[in-house]
Amino acid sequence: MTDILSMSEIRKCFAQIPVLKRVNFTLRRGEIHALMGGNGAGKSTLMKILTGVYQRDGGTIRIDGQTAHYHDTLSAERAGVAMIFQEFSLVPTLTVAQNIFLGREPKYPGTPFINNTEMVRRSRALLRDLGVDIDPEQQVSGLSVGLMQIVEIAKALSKKARILVMDEPTSSLSETETGALFALVRRLRAQGLSVVYISHRMAEILTLCDRVTVMRDGETVMTADCSALSVQTIIGAMLGEGNSASFVWHDRGPAPQAEPILEVRSLRLAKRIDDVSFDIRPGEIVGLAGLMGSGRTEIAETIFGRRAALSGEIIFDGAPVRGQADAISRGIAMVPEDRRKMGLVLDHSVGDNIVLPNLARFTGLLFMRDQQARATVDRTIRDLSIKTDGPDKLARLLSGGNQQKIVIGKWLARDPRLLILDEPTIGVDIGAKSEIVETVRAMADRGTAVLVISSELEELMAISDRILVLHGGRIADQMNRRDVANEEELHHAIQGHSRPALRTIDA
Amino acid sequence: MQSKAIAARRSAPSMRDIQWQNYVVYIFFAAVLVFFSVTIGDKGFLSVMNLFNIARTTAMITVIAVAMTFVISAGELDLSVGSTAALAALTCALVMQAGYPWPAAVIAALLAGMAVGSLNGFFVTVIGIPSFLVTLGMMQFIRGVDMRVTYTNPVSISNQTFNALFGSGNIGGVPSLLIWSVAIAILGHVVLKYTAFGRAVLATGGNRLAAEYSGIKTRRIKFAVFLMSGAAAALAGMLYSGMMQTARFNFGEGAELMAIAAVILGGTSLFGGKGTILGTFAGSLLIGTINNGLIIMGLDVSEQMMVAGGIIILAVAFGKKPAT
Ligand SMILES: Nc1ncnc2c1ncn2[C@@H]1O[C@H](COP(=O)(O)OP(=O)(O)OP(=O)(O)O)[C@@H](O)[C@H]1O
Ligand SMILES: [Mg+2]
């Protein structure tokens, strides 16, 4: 096998802080190559240099043995490199075909007019080759996230890409969509496409990829065949010798005897939720499991007061929740799913973002107490090891996983009485994941009730005292964590292979 | 290692980190001052009288622009401020003409401005119409009202206390207009920068959803900035009328655009989330100084407009961050 790409001695600084220090990376023709590393290790930056988004400070890039000199994404595309960004680059108001050929629309020969028939025909052919049934004339806004991803891939392939970079493509895909994506990527590999695949999910890497390169603090520390690797070796390389991330469950003892702080009674919501009831006690961590689209986020948003229920009750601390302002003032906090849209003011600093939910706390008679706020910000950055040059750095400039840590850190200072976490560790590296789990556990030990929504079973298994399974619009099953032997058992429950009888919970 | 990086960054910001784009308005202001001092310094540009004159003519724009900074930082726009200023001026003059004492007139004028502000706020936050459209319509509507109440006749103001306080007078040798604009700018600066309300305004404009998830009542914040804008427009209207010792329906025509230009020149983002009152103050003075200097240079109105427009575009272009 030959190398289609070799990047050597790549260097890059942002504001004089080195982010890539002489990185070497090679990609073979027709392989799927995993790029791994902790949050802020420099993976996205390296790939943005490959795709011409950023300019490198030093080093060489060779594609097919030819030194590549490019200064923008357009010339990178001409050299055969395409990237699928975490934040999609599709225009929601245009059709699938219009998106695929955006800026390169086929014209009637000799005229400036777009040949729409031809554009649709070619899109249809492309999508058929990818084995998906998407109508090229459909508007993109109506597609599911998984299908949008596939349109992105079609767009990349229509540009004759030979190297495809995918940055955490599965973080918002359902299990089925992920399966379909993997099948597609494998088929493309068979056709000779080379893929760089960035992900924090170990299981994915080991099933999908041929080789893996691990980065740490802006350097490549390991490249090896996946077949020869164990999860432990990869984690060891990511975190550095002597560090290990323990992502394991501790039995926190029997559930506290206190009265429930949250009671959800026969909740019915507009679309998917028919009849949901459950309780959470102070100090208890409850996991909410279910398929993508089963309505978990909707339930959370209703508890947080952002949605109205069709019927049913939400009682917090003895009284119904009346809207979001009421929820927040009574101590309910929610870490939303989409950090860029709902979690962060991206153009504000790390510090300002952390202070935001705590404005009242840091206000004296009239003015902000900046000293106090600063102290809290510094502590949050330290506690969650948020990788930033300082509290004044713009949130936009942090790596994805570190942005996610800010969204969680925002609430720590407030010590909420009920903390709702919706997919709290999307894009977070394994080391930080265990830090987040520890932090949540510590909050629960101080009496915070916690509701966790996660599509990663491993995470639910690590964090929950009790797991609720949402299926078909109701709580189909609930189990004490200590009674669940392994992930398979939970997996089955979620898929709806219901268990013999609804288990009763011993308090 | 990480904490070391933080410490290093705080103690010694390097030259490259200081983004000069943030200071473009001050640089332009200094450049314009130097230019006019050299070219027309001997024609009276530098005289105290003329400098006070600049301060006087920019006071209304400054007052409006300070509130506009809040509106734009919250991600909205208020085009109705010019006609609201005239409405307040007329209200004030008519109330005094009817024989009420001047403080009552001032309160009536402020209430009129705040009424317009609440209407704007209501349509934007409760009905959910984009503020550009709401305030565009309001600008027309209120100007119509202005014309109607006095059938376009001016209303003179004879109360000398009012005239001295709002516009014509001096306090300790300093024009009251200058005092008003500095006071409002300081107030705005402190509120935007050092209070929870200011932070909430910036967060609302920066990312409304994230602000809501953080417990900020963004509707209330947006309503509040429109209310402030209406009140500021009313004050500006009274400053006009105090200076002219009369109130006219056409006061404040084009003031909304001048104010927006001052705000954007000062470095506030037109898309919300980022704003500075000091920049706005400098932006307003910059516009006023250019206009004043061009008049002294003897340019006619058409030439003044072309040069002033060109300079504004140039300054904004220089202030733009290089695309990353
Ligand atoms: N435009 C930028 N300006 C300043 N610093 C930046 C910029 N882009 C990235 N960085 C910094 O470079 C470092 C590496 O970021 P990068 O996004 O490459 O990390 P990553 O390995 O992709 O992490 P993650 O797994 O969290 O996505 C981070 O510390 C980040 O703060
Ligand atoms: Mg990344």
mmCIF file of C-alpha atoms in Angstrom, chain B residues 23-145:
data_model
loop_
_atom_site.group_PDB
_atom_site.id
_atom_site.type_symbol
_atom_site.label_atom_id
_atom_site.label_comp_id
_atom_site.label_asym_id
_atom_site.label_seq_id
_atom_site.Cartn_x
_atom_site.Cartn_y
_atom_site.Cartn_z
ATOM 1 C CA TYR B 23 -9.123 51.219 18.871
ATOM 2 C CA VAL B 24 -9.678 52.339 15.312
ATOM 3 C CA VAL B 25 -12.288 54.907 16.288
ATOM 4 C CA TYR B 26 -9.861 56.608 18.672
ATOM 5 C CA ILE B 27 -7.090 56.499 16.099
ATOM 6 C CA PHE B 28 -9.352 58.030 13.465
ATOM 7 C CA PHE B 29 -10.558 60.636 15.922
ATOM 8 C CA ALA B 30 -6.992 61.629 16.749
ATOM 9 C CA ALA B 31 -6.057 61.686 13.071
ATOM 10 C CA VAL B 32 -9.028 63.869 12.162
ATOM 11 C CA LEU B 33 -8.237 66.271 15.030
ATOM 12 C CA VAL B 34 -4.622 66.567 13.948
ATOM 13 C CA PHE B 35 -5.606 67.039 10.322
ATOM 14 C CA PHE B 36 -8.048 69.838 11.063
ATOM 15 C CA SER B 37 -5.695 71.467 13.570
ATOM 16 C CA VAL B 38 -3.000 71.691 10.931
ATOM 17 C CA THR B 39 -5.204 72.763 8.049
ATOM 18 C CA ILE B 40 -7.757 75.004 9.716
ATOM 19 C CA GLY B 41 -6.312 75.556 13.182
ATOM 20 C CA ASP B 42 -5.865 79.210 12.368
ATOM 21 C CA LYS B 43 -9.439 79.551 11.128
ATOM 22 C CA GLY B 44 -10.795 79.009 14.592
ATOM 23 C CA PHE B 45 -11.122 75.220 14.576
ATOM 24 C CA LEU B 46 -9.062 74.979 17.729
ATOM 25 C CA SER B 47 -10.764 77.799 19.610
ATOM 26 C CA VAL B 48 -12.488 76.814 22.837
ATOM 27 C CA MET B 49 -15.675 78.230 21.426
ATOM 28 C CA ASN B 50 -15.522 75.918 18.448
ATOM 29 C CA LEU B 51 -14.629 72.848 20.487
ATOM 30 C CA PHE B 52 -17.591 73.535 22.752
ATOM 31 C CA ASN B 53 -19.604 73.984 19.615
ATOM 32 C CA ILE B 54 -18.678 70.486 18.451
ATOM 33 C CA ALA B 55 -19.664 69.115 21.840
ATOM 34 C CA ARG B 56 -22.973 70.969 21.676
ATOM 35 C CA THR B 57 -23.963 69.795 18.228
ATOM 36 C CA THR B 58 -23.083 66.186 18.948
ATOM 37 C CA ALA B 59 -24.822 65.996 22.333
ATOM 38 C CA MET B 60 -28.170 64.772 21.028
ATOM 39 C CA ILE B 61 -26.588 62.135 18.815
ATOM 40 C CA THR B 62 -24.430 61.006 21.726
ATOM 41 C CA VAL B 63 -27.392 60.624 24.052
ATOM 42 C CA ILE B 64 -29.357 58.647 21.464
ATOM 43 C CA ALA B 65 -26.312 56.591 20.507
ATOM 44 C CA VAL B 66 -25.587 55.548 24.093
ATOM 45 C CA ALA B 67 -29.000 53.931 24.353
ATOM 46 C CA MET B 68 -28.683 52.638 20.792
ATOM 47 C CA THR B 69 -25.537 50.797 21.910
ATOM 48 C CA PHE B 70 -27.699 48.815 24.329
ATOM 49 C CA VAL B 71 -30.308 48.159 21.667
ATOM 50 C CA ILE B 72 -27.775 46.964 19.108
ATOM 51 C CA SER B 73 -25.834 44.946 21.697
ATOM 52 C CA ALA B 74 -29.051 43.127 22.519
ATOM 53 C CA GLY B 75 -29.352 42.214 18.846
ATOM 54 C CA GLU B 76 -32.028 44.751 17.896
ATOM 55 C CA LEU B 77 -32.292 48.089 16.117
ATOM 56 C CA ASP B 78 -34.319 51.229 16.820
ATOM 57 C CA LEU B 79 -35.060 53.467 13.858
ATOM 58 C CA SER B 80 -37.799 55.413 15.606
ATOM 59 C CA VAL B 81 -35.535 57.524 17.829
ATOM 60 C CA GLY B 82 -35.422 60.582 15.562
ATOM 61 C CA SER B 83 -39.177 61.073 15.360
ATOM 62 C CA THR B 84 -39.521 60.177 19.034
ATOM 63 C CA ALA B 85 -37.118 62.995 19.876
ATOM 64 C CA ALA B 86 -39.350 65.440 18.022
ATOM 65 C CA LEU B 87 -42.437 64.025 19.723
ATOM 66 C CA ALA B 88 -40.881 64.569 23.142
ATOM 67 C CA ALA B 89 -39.756 68.080 22.221
ATOM 68 C CA LEU B 90 -43.263 69.009 21.122
ATOM 69 C CA THR B 91 -44.857 67.407 24.161
ATOM 70 C CA CYS B 92 -42.544 69.305 26.438
ATOM 71 C CA ALA B 93 -43.158 72.631 24.684
ATOM 72 C CA LEU B 94 -46.921 72.194 24.573
ATOM 73 C CA VAL B 95 -47.160 71.272 28.237
ATOM 74 C CA MET B 96 -45.200 74.383 29.190
ATOM 75 C CA GLN B 97 -47.262 76.491 26.829
ATOM 76 C CA ALA B 98 -50.355 75.232 28.596
ATOM 77 C CA GLY B 99 -48.988 76.786 31.758
ATOM 78 C CA TYR B 100 -47.582 73.832 33.654
ATOM 79 C CA PRO B 101 -44.181 74.140 35.356
ATOM 80 C CA TRP B 102 -41.163 72.911 33.468
ATOM 81 C CA PRO B 103 -40.525 69.771 35.599
ATOM 82 C CA ALA B 104 -44.005 68.532 34.685
ATOM 83 C CA ALA B 105 -43.184 69.132 31.033
ATOM 84 C CA VAL B 106 -39.952 67.181 31.339
ATOM 85 C CA ILE B 107 -41.752 64.268 32.915
ATOM 86 C CA ALA B 108 -44.444 64.344 30.239
ATOM 87 C CA ALA B 109 -41.788 64.305 27.525
ATOM 88 C CA LEU B 110 -39.977 61.368 29.088
ATOM 89 C CA LEU B 111 -43.255 59.500 29.412
ATOM 90 C CA ALA B 112 -44.008 60.128 25.753
ATOM 91 C CA GLY B 113 -40.620 58.706 24.775
ATOM 92 C CA MET B 114 -41.043 55.713 27.037
ATOM 93 C CA ALA B 115 -44.515 55.093 25.645
ATOM 94 C CA VAL B 116 -43.047 54.810 22.158
ATOM 95 C CA GLY B 117 -40.282 52.594 23.547
ATOM 96 C CA SER B 118 -42.793 50.291 25.202
ATOM 97 C CA LEU B 119 -44.795 50.028 21.999
ATOM 98 C CA ASN B 120 -41.641 49.043 20.130
ATOM 99 C CA GLY B 121 -40.747 46.592 22.873
ATOM 100 C CA PHE B 122 -44.223 45.135 22.873
ATOM 101 C CA PHE B 123 -44.279 44.486 19.149
ATOM 102 C CA VAL B 124 -40.796 43.016 19.173
ATOM 103 C CA THR B 125 -40.962 40.839 22.274
ATOM 104 C CA VAL B 126 -44.625 39.905 22.561
ATOM 105 C CA ILE B 127 -45.831 39.865 18.961
ATOM 106 C CA GLY B 128 -42.437 38.833 17.642
ATOM 107 C CA ILE B 129 -41.943 41.213 14.725
ATOM 108 C CA PRO B 130 -38.316 42.012 13.795
ATOM 109 C CA SER B 131 -37.327 45.327 15.320
ATOM 110 C CA PHE B 132 -36.134 46.709 12.007
ATOM 111 C CA LEU B 133 -39.695 46.577 10.682
ATOM 112 C CA VAL B 134 -41.438 47.627 13.881
ATOM 113 C CA THR B 135 -39.269 50.688 14.371
ATOM 114 C CA LEU B 136 -39.274 51.562 10.670
ATOM 115 C CA GLY B 137 -43.045 51.725 10.832
ATOM 116 C CA MET B 138 -42.921 53.544 14.155
ATOM 117 C CA MET B 139 -40.503 56.096 12.734
ATOM 118 C CA GLN B 140 -43.048 57.007 10.036
ATOM 119 C CA PHE B 141 -46.015 56.852 12.331
ATOM 120 C CA ILE B 142 -44.553 59.077 15.028
ATOM 121 C CA ARG B 143 -43.255 61.567 12.481
ATOM 122 C CA GLY B 144 -46.814 61.775 11.195
ATOM 123 C CA VAL B 145 -48.047 62.414 14.718
#
